[in-house]
Structures are given as C-alpha cells and as structure tokens.
C-alpha cells in the first residue's frame, strides 16, 4: 500500500486552540470532584486548584449525593463525576442528584469524567442526566473548555 503525502514547507501553527485554552480562567469556580481513585483525585484537584478553582472532593457516588444535598443550593458551579465507582456509580449518583428535591437539582451542570470515551458512553452519560463528557486521562485544555461552558457571570 502506498499513501501519497506531501511535506508542508510552510506549516501554519494553530495558535488559536492553545491560546484560547490558556485564556480560560477557572478562578472562583466551585467544583465538586467525584473520584474514587486517590491518585486521580490528587492530580485533578491540583490541576483545578492551580487554575483558581475551589475544589470539594467526594470519594464515591453516595458521598457525592450526600454532599450535594447537604450544601446550600448553588454551592457548586459544576460537578465532575467519575463513572466507575464503588457503592454508587456516577450514573446512579447523577440520577439521584437530578431526582432530589433541591431547587438546583435539575440545573447543576454534571460532567462525566471517564476513560470510557465511545459514542455510546457519551450517550449513556447524557441519558443519566449528565450535561457533558470529558475523557481520562485528563487533558487540562479540554477540561477547561468544558468547564468554561458552565461558568456563571
């Protein structure tokens, strides 16, 4: 098999993508990070806090639901929800949050964070009530772009 390729003698750099991601500020955002793996939690928390976000962690879906329900409505700008967790997975936790009687239960943005990145995984996340989907391992620029959609003000 032969594939014809030509060498671009004048490559254009795609400045827009990286510059746009670096311009996105997470300063002041309140994020609930739901992740059962301690190393993943530490990495994500550090990345988010270095970008100025306030991060509250939950170690599983049940803890996330309890934490969400115990806080004042509007406490969290967004919830980053791992999908595969013990006790209660991310889909079940999302459904429980959406069905709670809190005023912000239907509107709090929930973003799936998972290594499962096939189209059917994204669809399953949406059907569970999640607003968005980012794949692991976390790429900061992609995560920032996803979170920027849910920034207030």
CSV table of N, CA and C in Angstrom, one decimal:
chain,number,residue,atom,x,y,z
A,1,UNK,N,0.8,-1.2,0.0
A,1,UNK,CA,0.0,0.0,0.0
A,1,UNK,C,0.9,1.2,0.0
A,2,UNK,N,0.6,2.2,-0.8
A,2,UNK,CA,1.3,3.4,-0.8
A,2,UNK,C,0.4,4.6,-0.6
A,3,UNK,N,0.7,5.4,0.4
A,3,UNK,CA,-0.1,6.6,0.7
A,3,UNK,C,0.7,7.8,0.2
A,4,UNK,N,0.1,8.6,-0.6
A,4,UNK,CA,0.8,9.8,-1.1
A,4,UNK,C,0.7,11.0,-0.1
A,5,UNK,N,1.8,11.4,0.4
A,5,UNK,CA,1.8,12.6,1.3
A,5,UNK,C,2.7,13.6,0.8
A,6,UNK,N,2.4,14.9,1.0
A,6,UNK,CA,3.3,15.9,0.6
A,6,UNK,C,3.8,16.6,1.9
A,7,UNK,N,5.0,17.1,1.9
A,7,UNK,CA,5.5,17.8,3.0
A,7,UNK,C,5.1,19.3,2.9
A,8,UNK,N,4.5,19.8,4.0
A,8,UNK,CA,4.1,21.2,4.0
A,8,UNK,C,5.4,22.0,4.3
A,9,UNK,N,5.8,22.8,3.4
A,9,UNK,CA,7.0,23.6,3.5
A,9,UNK,C,6.8,24.9,4.3
A,10,UNK,N,5.5,25.2,4.4
A,10,UNK,CA,5.1,26.4,5.2
A,10,UNK,C,4.0,26.1,6.2
A,11,UNK,N,4.4,25.3,7.2
A,11,UNK,CA,3.3,24.9,8.2
A,11,UNK,C,2.8,26.1,8.9
A,12,UNK,N,1.5,26.1,9.1
A,12,UNK,CA,0.8,27.1,9.9
A,12,UNK,C,0.7,26.6,11.3
A,13,UNK,N,1.0,27.4,12.3
A,13,UNK,CA,0.8,26.9,13.7
A,13,UNK,C,-0.7,27.2,14.0
A,14,UNK,N,-1.3,26.4,14.8
A,14,UNK,CA,-2.7,26.5,15.2
A,14,UNK,C,-2.7,27.2,16.5
A,15,UNK,N,-2.4,28.5,16.5
A,15,UNK,CA,-2.3,29.3,17.7
A,15,UNK,C,-3.6,29.4,18.5
A,16,UNK,N,-4.7,29.4,17.8
A,16,UNK,CA,-6.0,29.7,18.5
A,16,UNK,C,-6.3,28.7,19.5
A,17,UNK,N,-6.1,27.4,19.3
A,17,UNK,CA,-6.6,26.4,20.2
A,17,UNK,C,-5.9,26.5,21.6
A,18,UNK,N,-4.5,26.5,21.6
A,18,UNK,CA,-3.8,26.6,22.8
A,18,UNK,C,-4.0,27.9,23.5
A,19,UNK,N,-4.0,29.0,22.8
A,19,UNK,CA,-4.2,30.3,23.4
A,19,UNK,C,-5.5,30.4,24.0
A,20,UNK,N,-6.6,29.9,23.3
A,20,UNK,CA,-7.9,30.0,23.9
A,20,UNK,C,-8.0,29.3,25.2
A,21,UNK,N,-7.4,28.1,25.3
A,21,UNK,CA,-7.5,27.3,26.5
A,21,UNK,C,-6.7,28.0,27.6
A,22,UNK,N,-5.6,28.6,27.3
A,22,UNK,CA,-4.8,29.2,28.3
A,22,UNK,C,-5.5,30.5,28.8
A,23,UNK,N,-6.4,31.1,28.0
A,23,UNK,CA,-7.1,32.3,28.4
A,23,UNK,C,-8.3,32.0,29.3
A,24,UNK,N,-8.7,30.8,29.3
A,24,UNK,CA,-9.9,30.4,30.1
A,24,UNK,C,-9.5,30.4,31.6
A,25,UNK,N,-10.3,31.1,32.4
A,25,UNK,CA,-10.0,31.2,33.8
A,25,UNK,C,-11.0,30.4,34.6
A,26,UNK,N,-10.6,29.6,35.5
A,26,UNK,CA,-11.5,28.9,36.4
A,26,UNK,C,-11.5,29.5,37.8
A,27,UNK,N,-10.9,30.7,37.9
A,27,UNK,CA,-10.8,31.4,39.2
A,27,UNK,C,-12.2,31.6,39.8
A,28,UNK,N,-12.4,31.2,41.0
A,28,UNK,CA,-13.6,31.4,41.7
A,28,UNK,C,-14.7,30.3,41.4
A,29,UNK,N,-14.5,29.4,40.5
A,29,UNK,CA,-15.4,28.4,40.3
A,29,UNK,C,-15.4,27.4,41.4
A,30,UNK,N,-16.6,27.0,41.8
A,30,UNK,CA,-16.7,26.0,42.9
A,30,UNK,C,-17.1,24.7,42.2
A,31,UNK,N,-16.2,23.7,42.4
A,31,UNK,CA,-16.3,22.4,41.7
A,31,UNK,C,-16.3,21.3,42.6
A,32,UNK,N,-17.3,20.4,42.5
A,32,UNK,CA,-17.3,19.1,43.2
A,32,UNK,C,-16.6,18.1,42.3
A,33,UNK,N,-15.6,17.5,42.8
A,33,UNK,CA,-14.8,16.5,42.1
A,33,UNK,C,-15.2,15.1,42.7
A,34,UNK,N,-15.8,14.2,42.0
A,34,UNK,CA,-16.2,12.9,42.5
A,34,UNK,C,-15.3,11.9,41.8
A,35,UNK,N,-14.4,11.3,42.6
A,35,UNK,CA,-13.4,10.3,42.0
A,35,UNK,C,-13.0,9.4,43.1
A,36,UNK,N,-13.0,8.1,42.9
A,36,UNK,CA,-12.7,7.1,43.9
A,36,UNK,C,-11.2,6.8,43.9
A,37,UNK,N,-10.5,7.1,42.9
A,37,UNK,CA,-9.0,6.8,42.9
A,37,UNK,C,-8.3,8.0,43.5
A,38,UNK,N,-7.5,7.7,44.5
A,38,UNK,CA,-6.9,8.8,45.3
A,38,UNK,C,-5.8,9.5,44.4
A,39,UNK,N,-5.1,8.8,43.6
A,39,UNK,CA,-4.1,9.5,42.7
A,39,UNK,C,-4.8,10.4,41.7
A,40,UNK,N,-5.9,9.9,41.1
A,40,UNK,CA,-6.6,10.7,40.1
A,40,UNK,C,-7.2,11.9,40.8
A,41,UNK,N,-7.7,11.7,42.0
A,41,UNK,CA,-8.3,12.9,42.8
A,41,UNK,C,-7.2,13.9,43.0
A,42,UNK,N,-6.0,13.5,43.4
A,42,UNK,CA,-5.0,14.4,43.7
A,42,UNK,C,-4.5,15.2,42.5
A,43,UNK,N,-4.4,14.5,41.3
A,43,UNK,CA,-4.0,15.1,40.1
A,43,UNK,C,-5.0,16.1,39.6
A,44,UNK,N,-6.3,15.7,39.6
A,44,UNK,CA,-7.4,16.6,39.1
A,44,UNK,C,-7.5,17.8,40.1
A,45,UNK,N,-7.5,17.5,41.4
A,45,UNK,CA,-7.6,18.6,42.3
A,45,UNK,C,-6.5,19.7,42.2
A,46,UNK,N,-5.3,19.2,42.0
A,46,UNK,CA,-4.1,20.1,41.8
A,46,UNK,C,-4.3,20.9,40.6
A,47,UNK,N,-4.6,20.2,39.5
A,47,UNK,CA,-4.8,20.9,38.2
A,47,UNK,C,-5.9,22.0,38.3
A,48,UNK,N,-7.0,21.7,38.9
A,48,UNK,CA,-8.1,22.6,39.0
A,48,UNK,C,-7.8,23.8,40.0
A,49,UNK,N,-7.1,23.5,41.1
A,49,UNK,CA,-6.8,24.5,42.1
A,49,UNK,C,-5.7,25.4,41.6
A,50,UNK,N,-4.8,24.9,40.8
A,50,UNK,CA,-3.8,25.7,40.1
A,50,UNK,C,-4.4,26.7,39.1
A,51,UNK,N,-5.6,26.4,38.7
A,51,UNK,CA,-6.3,27.3,37.7
A,51,UNK,C,-7.2,28.2,38.5
A,52,UNK,N,-7.2,28.1,39.8
A,52,UNK,CA,-8.0,29.1,40.6
A,52,UNK,C,-9.4,28.6,41.1
A,53,UNK,N,-9.7,27.3,40.8
A,53,UNK,CA,-11.0,26.8,41.2
A,53,UNK,C,-10.9,26.3,42.7
A,54,UNK,N,-12.1,26.4,43.3
A,54,UNK,CA,-12.3,25.8,44.6
A,54,UNK,C,-12.8,24.4,44.5
A,55,UNK,N,-12.1,23.4,45.0
A,55,UNK,CA,-12.5,22.0,44.8
A,55,UNK,C,-12.9,21.4,46.1
A,56,UNK,N,-14.1,20.7,46.0
A,56,UNK,CA,-14.5,19.9,47.1
A,56,UNK,C,-14.6,18.5,46.6
A,57,UNK,N,-14.0,17.5,47.3
A,57,UNK,CA,-13.9,16.1,46.8
A,57,UNK,C,-14.9,15.2,47.5
A,58,UNK,N,-15.4,14.2,46.7
A,58,UNK,CA,-16.2,13.1,47.2
A,58,UNK,C,-15.6,11.8,46.6
A,59,UNK,N,-15.5,10.8,47.4
A,59,UNK,CA,-14.8,9.6,47.1
A,59,UNK,C,-15.7,8.5,46.3
A,60,UNK,N,-17.0,8.8,46.3
A,60,UNK,CA,-17.9,7.8,45.6
A,60,UNK,C,-19.2,8.5,45.3
A,61,UNK,N,-20.0,7.9,44.6
A,61,UNK,CA,-21.3,8.5,44.2
A,61,UNK,C,-22.2,8.8,45.4
A,62,UNK,N,-22.3,7.9,46.3
A,62,UNK,CA,-23.1,8.1,47.5
A,62,UNK,C,-22.7,9.3,48.3
A,63,UNK,N,-21.3,9.5,48.5
A,63,UNK,CA,-20.8,10.6,49.2
A,63,UNK,C,-21.1,11.9,48.4
A,64,UNK,N,-21.1,11.8,47.1
A,64,UNK,CA,-21.4,13.0,46.2
A,64,UNK,C,-22.8,13.4,46.4
A,65,UNK,N,-23.7,12.5,46.4
A,65,UNK,CA,-25.2,12.8,46.6
A,65,UNK,C,-25.4,13.4,48.0
A,66,UNK,N,-24.8,12.8,49.0
A,66,UNK,CA,-24.9,13.3,50.4
A,66,UNK,C,-24.4,14.7,50.5
A,67,UNK,N,-23.2,14.9,49.9
A,67,UNK,CA,-22.6,16.2,49.9
A,67,UNK,C,-23.4,17.3,49.2
A,68,UNK,N,-23.8,17.0,48.0
A,68,UNK,CA,-24.7,17.9,47.3
A,68,UNK,C,-25.9,18.3,48.0
A,69,UNK,N,-26.6,17.3,48.6
A,69,UNK,CA,-27.9,17.5,49.3
A,69,UNK,C,-27.7,18.3,50.6
A,70,UNK,N,-26.4,18.2,51.2
A,70,UNK,CA,-26.2,18.9,52.5
A,70,UNK,C,-25.8,20.3,52.3
A,71,UNK,N,-25.4,20.7,51.1
A,71,UNK,CA,-24.9,22.1,50.9
A,71,UNK,C,-26.1,23.0,50.5
A,72,UNK,N,-25.8,24.3,50.6
A,72,UNK,CA,-26.8,25.3,50.2
A,72,UNK,C,-26.9,25.2,48.7
A,73,UNK,N,-28.2,25.3,48.2
A,73,UNK,CA,-28.4,25.4,46.7
A,73,UNK,C,-27.5,26.4,46.1
A,74,UNK,N,-26.8,26.1,44.9
A,74,UNK,CA,-26.0,27.0,44.2
A,74,UNK,C,-24.5,26.9,44.7
A,75,UNK,N,-24.2,26.0,45.7
A,75,UNK,CA,-22.9,25.9,46.2
A,75,UNK,C,-21.9,25.5,45.1
A,76,UNK,N,-22.3,24.6,44.3
A,76,UNK,CA,-21.4,24.1,43.2
A,76,UNK,C,-21.7,24.7,41.8
A,77,UNK,N,-20.7,25.2,41.1
A,77,UNK,CA,-20.9,25.7,39.8
A,77,UNK,C,-21.0,24.5,38.8
A,78,UNK,N,-20.3,23.4,39.2
A,78,UNK,CA,-20.3,22.2,38.3
A,78,UNK,C,-19.8,21.0,39.1
A,79,UNK,N,-20.3,19.8,38.7
A,79,UNK,CA,-19.9,18.6,39.4
A,79,UNK,C,-19.1,17.8,38.3
A,80,UNK,N,-17.9,17.4,38.6
A,80,UNK,CA,-17.1,16.5,37.8
A,80,UNK,C,-17.3,15.1,38.3
A,81,UNK,N,-17.9,14.2,37.6
A,81,UNK,CA,-18.4,12.9,38.1
A,81,UNK,C,-17.7,11.8,37.4
A,82,UNK,N,-16.9,11.0,38.2
A,82,UNK,CA,-16.3,9.8,37.6
A,82,UNK,C,-17.5,8.8,37.4
A,83,UNK,N,-17.3,7.9,36.5
A,83,UNK,CA,-18.4,7.0,36.2
A,83,UNK,C,-18.3,5.7,37.0
A,84,UNK,N,-17.2,5.1,37.0
A,84,UNK,CA,-16.9,3.8,37.6
A,84,UNK,C,-16.5,4.0,39.0
A,85,UNK,N,-17.4,3.8,40.0
A,85,UNK,CA,-17.1,3.9,41.4
A,85,UNK,C,-17.8,2.9,42.2
A,86,UNK,N,-17.3,2.6,43.4
A,86,UNK,CA,-18.0,1.6,44.3
A,86,UNK,C,-19.2,2.3,45.0
A,87,UNK,N,-20.0,1.6,45.6
A,87,UNK,CA,-21.2,2.0,46.4
A,87,UNK,C,-22.3,2.5,45.4
A,88,UNK,N,-21.9,3.5,44.7
A,88,UNK,CA,-22.9,4.1,43.8
A,88,UNK,C,-22.1,4.7,42.6
A,89,UNK,N,-22.4,4.2,41.4
A,89,UNK,CA,-21.6,4.7,40.2
A,89,UNK,C,-22.0,6.1,39.9
A,90,UNK,N,-21.3,6.7,38.9
A,90,UNK,CA,-21.6,8.1,38.5
A,90,UNK,C,-22.9,8.3,37.9
A,91,UNK,N,-23.4,7.3,37.1
A,91,UNK,CA,-24.7,7.4,36.5
A,91,UNK,C,-25.8,7.4,37.6
A,92,UNK,N,-25.7,6.5,38.5
A,92,UNK,CA,-26.7,6.4,39.6
A,92,UNK,C,-26.7,7.7,40.5
A,93,UNK,N,-25.5,8.2,40.8
A,93,UNK,CA,-25.3,9.4,41.6
A,93,UNK,C,-26.0,10.6,40.8
A,94,UNK,N,-25.7,10.7,39.5
A,94,UNK,CA,-26.3,11.7,38.7
A,94,UNK,C,-27.9,11.7,38.8
A,95,UNK,N,-28.4,10.5,38.6
A,95,UNK,CA,-29.9,10.3,38.7
A,95,UNK,C,-30.4,10.7,40.0
A,96,UNK,N,-29.7,10.3,41.1
A,96,UNK,CA,-30.1,10.6,42.5
A,96,UNK,C,-30.1,12.1,42.7
A,97,UNK,N,-29.0,12.8,42.2
A,97,UNK,CA,-29.0,14.3,42.3
A,97,UNK,C,-30.1,14.9,41.5
A,98,UNK,N,-30.3,14.5,40.3
A,98,UNK,CA,-31.4,15.1,39.5
A,98,UNK,C,-32.8,14.8,40.1
A,99,UNK,N,-33.0,13.7,40.8
A,99,UNK,CA,-34.3,13.4,41.4
A,99,UNK,C,-34.5,14.0,42.8
A,100,UNK,N,-33.4,14.6,43.4
A,100,UNK,CA,-33.5,15.2,44.7
A,100,UNK,C,-34.4,16.4,44.6
A,101,UNK,N,-34.9,16.8,45.8
A,101,UNK,CA,-35.9,17.9,45.8
A,101,UNK,C,-35.3,19.3,46.0
A,102,UNK,N,-34.0,19.4,45.7
A,102,UNK,CA,-33.3,20.7,45.8
A,102,UNK,C,-33.6,21.6,44.6
A,103,UNK,N,-33.7,22.9,44.8
A,103,UNK,CA,-34.0,23.8,43.7
A,103,UNK,C,-33.0,23.7,42.5
A,104,UNK,N,-31.7,23.4,42.8
A,104,UNK,CA,-30.7,23.4,41.7
A,104,UNK,C,-30.5,22.0,41.2
A,105,UNK,N,-31.3,21.0,41.6
A,105,UNK,CA,-31.0,19.6,41.2
A,105,UNK,C,-31.1,19.4,39.7
A,106,UNK,N,-32.0,20.1,39.1
A,106,UNK,CA,-32.1,19.9,37.6
A,106,UNK,C,-31.2,20.8,36.8
A,107,UNK,N,-30.6,21.8,37.4
A,107,UNK,CA,-29.8,22.7,36.7
A,107,UNK,C,-28.3,22.6,37.0
A,108,UNK,N,-27.8,22.0,38.1
A,108,UNK,CA,-26.4,22.0,38.3
A,108,UNK,C,-25.7,21.2,37.2
A,109,UNK,N,-24.7,21.7,36.6
A,109,UNK,CA,-24.1,21.0,35.5
A,109,UNK,C,-23.3,19.8,36.0
A,110,UNK,N,-23.4,18.7,35.4
A,110,UNK,CA,-22.7,17.5,35.8
A,110,UNK,C,-21.9,17.0,34.6
A,111,UNK,N,-20.6,16.9,34.7
A,111,UNK,CA,-19.8,16.5,33.6
A,111,UNK,C,-19.1,15.1,33.9
A,112,UNK,N,-19.4,14.1,33.1
A,112,UNK,CA,-18.8,12.8,33.2
A,112,UNK,C,-17.3,12.9,33.0
A,113,UNK,N,-16.5,12.2,33.9
A,113,UNK,CA,-15.1,12.1,33.7
A,113,UNK,C,-14.8,10.6,33.7
A,114,UNK,N,-14.5,10.1,32.5
A,114,UNK,CA,-14.3,8.6,32.4
A,114,UNK,C,-13.3,8.3,31.3
A,115,UNK,N,-12.7,7.1,31.4
A,115,UNK,CA,-11.9,6.6,30.4
A,115,UNK,C,-12.8,6.0,29.3
A,116,UNK,N,-14.0,5.8,29.5
A,116,UNK,CA,-15.0,5.3,28.5
A,116,UNK,C,-15.4,6.4,27.6
A,117,UNK,N,-14.8,6.5,26.4
A,117,UNK,CA,-15.0,7.6,25.5
A,117,UNK,C,-15.7,7.3,24.2
A,118,UNK,N,-16.3,6.1,24.1
A,118,UNK,CA,-17.0,5.8,22.9
A,118,UNK,C,-18.3,6.6,22.8
A,119,UNK,N,-18.9,6.7,21.6
A,119,UNK,CA,-20.1,7.5,21.4
A,119,UNK,C,-21.2,6.9,22.3
A,120,UNK,N,-21.3,5.6,22.5
A,120,UNK,CA,-22.4,5.1,23.3
A,120,UNK,C,-22.2,5.4,24.8
A,121,UNK,N,-20.9,5.6,25.2
A,121,UNK,CA,-20.6,6.1,26.6
A,121,UNK,C,-21.1,7.5,26.8
A,122,UNK,N,-20.8,8.3,25.8
A,122,UNK,CA,-21.3,9.7,25.9
A,122,UNK,C,-22.8,9.8,25.9
A,123,UNK,N,-23.5,8.9,25.1
A,123,UNK,CA,-24.9,8.9,25.1
A,123,UNK,C,-25.5,8.4,26.4
A,124,UNK,N,-24.8,7.4,27.0
A,124,UNK,CA,-25.3,6.9,28.3
A,124,UNK,C,-25.2,7.9,29.4
A,125,UNK,N,-24.1,8.7,29.3
A,125,UNK,CA,-23.9,9.8,30.3
A,125,UNK,C,-25.1,10.8,30.1
A,126,UNK,N,-25.4,11.2,28.9
A,126,UNK,CA,-26.5,12.1,28.7
A,126,UNK,C,-27.8,11.6,29.1
A,127,UNK,N,-28.0,10.3,28.9
A,127,UNK,CA,-29.3,9.7,29.3
A,127,UNK,C,-29.4,9.6,30.9
A,128,UNK,N,-28.3,9.6,31.5
A,128,UNK,CA,-28.3,9.6,33.0
A,128,UNK,C,-28.5,11.0,33.6
A,129,UNK,N,-28.5,12.0,32.7
A,129,UNK,CA,-28.7,13.4,33.2
A,129,UNK,C,-27.5,14.2,33.2
A,130,UNK,N,-26.4,13.7,32.7
A,130,UNK,CA,-25.1,14.5,32.7
A,130,UNK,C,-25.2,15.5,31.5
A,131,UNK,N,-24.5,16.6,31.7
A,131,UNK,CA,-24.5,17.7,30.7
A,131,UNK,C,-23.4,17.5,29.6
A,132,UNK,N,-22.3,16.9,30.1
A,132,UNK,CA,-21.1,16.9,29.2
A,132,UNK,C,-20.3,15.7,29.6
A,133,UNK,N,-19.2,15.5,28.8
A,133,UNK,CA,-18.4,14.3,28.9
A,133,UNK,C,-17.0,14.6,28.6
A,134,UNK,N,-16.0,14.4,29.5
A,134,UNK,CA,-14.6,14.5,29.2
A,134,UNK,C,-13.9,13.2,29.5
A,135,UNK,N,-13.0,12.9,28.7
A,135,UNK,CA,-12.3,11.6,28.8
A,135,UNK,C,-11.0,11.7,29.6
A,136,UNK,N,-10.7,10.6,30.3
A,136,UNK,CA,-9.5,10.4,31.0
A,136,UNK,C,-8.5,9.7,30.1
A,137,UNK,N,-7.2,9.9,30.3
A,137,UNK,CA,-6.6,10.8,31.3
A,137,UNK,C,-7.0,12.3,31.0
A,138,UNK,N,-7.0,13.1,32.0
A,138,UNK,CA,-7.5,14.5,31.9
A,138,UNK,C,-6.5,15.3,31.0
A,139,UNK,N,-7.0,16.0,30.1
A,139,UNK,CA,-6.2,17.0,29.3
A,139,UNK,C,-6.7,18.3,29.8
A,140,UNK,N,-5.9,19.1,30.4
A,140,UNK,CA,-6.3,20.3,31.0
A,140,UNK,C,-7.0,21.3,30.1
A,141,UNK,N,-6.5,21.4,28.9
A,141,UNK,CA,-7.1,22.4,28.0
A,141,UNK,C,-8.6,21.9,27.6
A,142,UNK,N,-8.8,20.6,27.4
A,142,UNK,CA,-10.1,20.1,27.1
A,142,UNK,C,-11.0,20.3,28.3
A,143,UNK,N,-10.5,20.0,29.5
A,143,UNK,CA,-11.3,20.1,30.7
A,143,UNK,C,-11.7,21.6,30.9
A,144,UNK,N,-10.8,22.5,30.8
A,144,UNK,CA,-11.0,23.9,30.9
A,144,UNK,C,-12.1,24.4,30.0
A,145,UNK,N,-12.0,24.0,28.7
A,145,UNK,CA,-13.0,24.3,27.8
A,145,UNK,C,-14.4,23.8,28.1
A,146,UNK,N,-14.5,22.6,28.7
A,146,UNK,CA,-15.8,22.0,29.1
A,146,UNK,C,-16.3,22.8,30.3
A,147,UNK,N,-15.4,23.1,31.3
A,147,UNK,CA,-15.9,23.8,32.5
A,147,UNK,C,-16.3,25.3,32.2
A,148,UNK,N,-15.6,25.9,31.2
A,148,UNK,CA,-16.0,27.3,30.8
A,148,UNK,C,-17.4,27.5,30.4
A,149,UNK,N,-18.0,26.4,29.8
A,149,UNK,CA,-19.4,26.5,29.4
A,149,UNK,C,-20.3,26.7,30.6
A,150,UNK,N,-19.9,26.3,31.8
A,150,UNK,CA,-20.8,26.4,32.9
A,150,UNK,C,-20.4,27.5,33.9
A,151,UNK,N,-19.5,28.3,33.5
A,151,UNK,CA,-19.1,29.4,34.4
A,151,UNK,C,-20.2,30.4,34.5
A,152,UNK,N,-20.5,30.9,35.7
A,152,UNK,CA,-21.5,31.9,36.0
A,152,UNK,C,-21.0,33.3,35.8
A,153,UNK,N,-21.8,34.1,35.2
A,153,UNK,CA,-21.4,35.5,35.1
A,153,UNK,C,-20.5,35.8,34.0
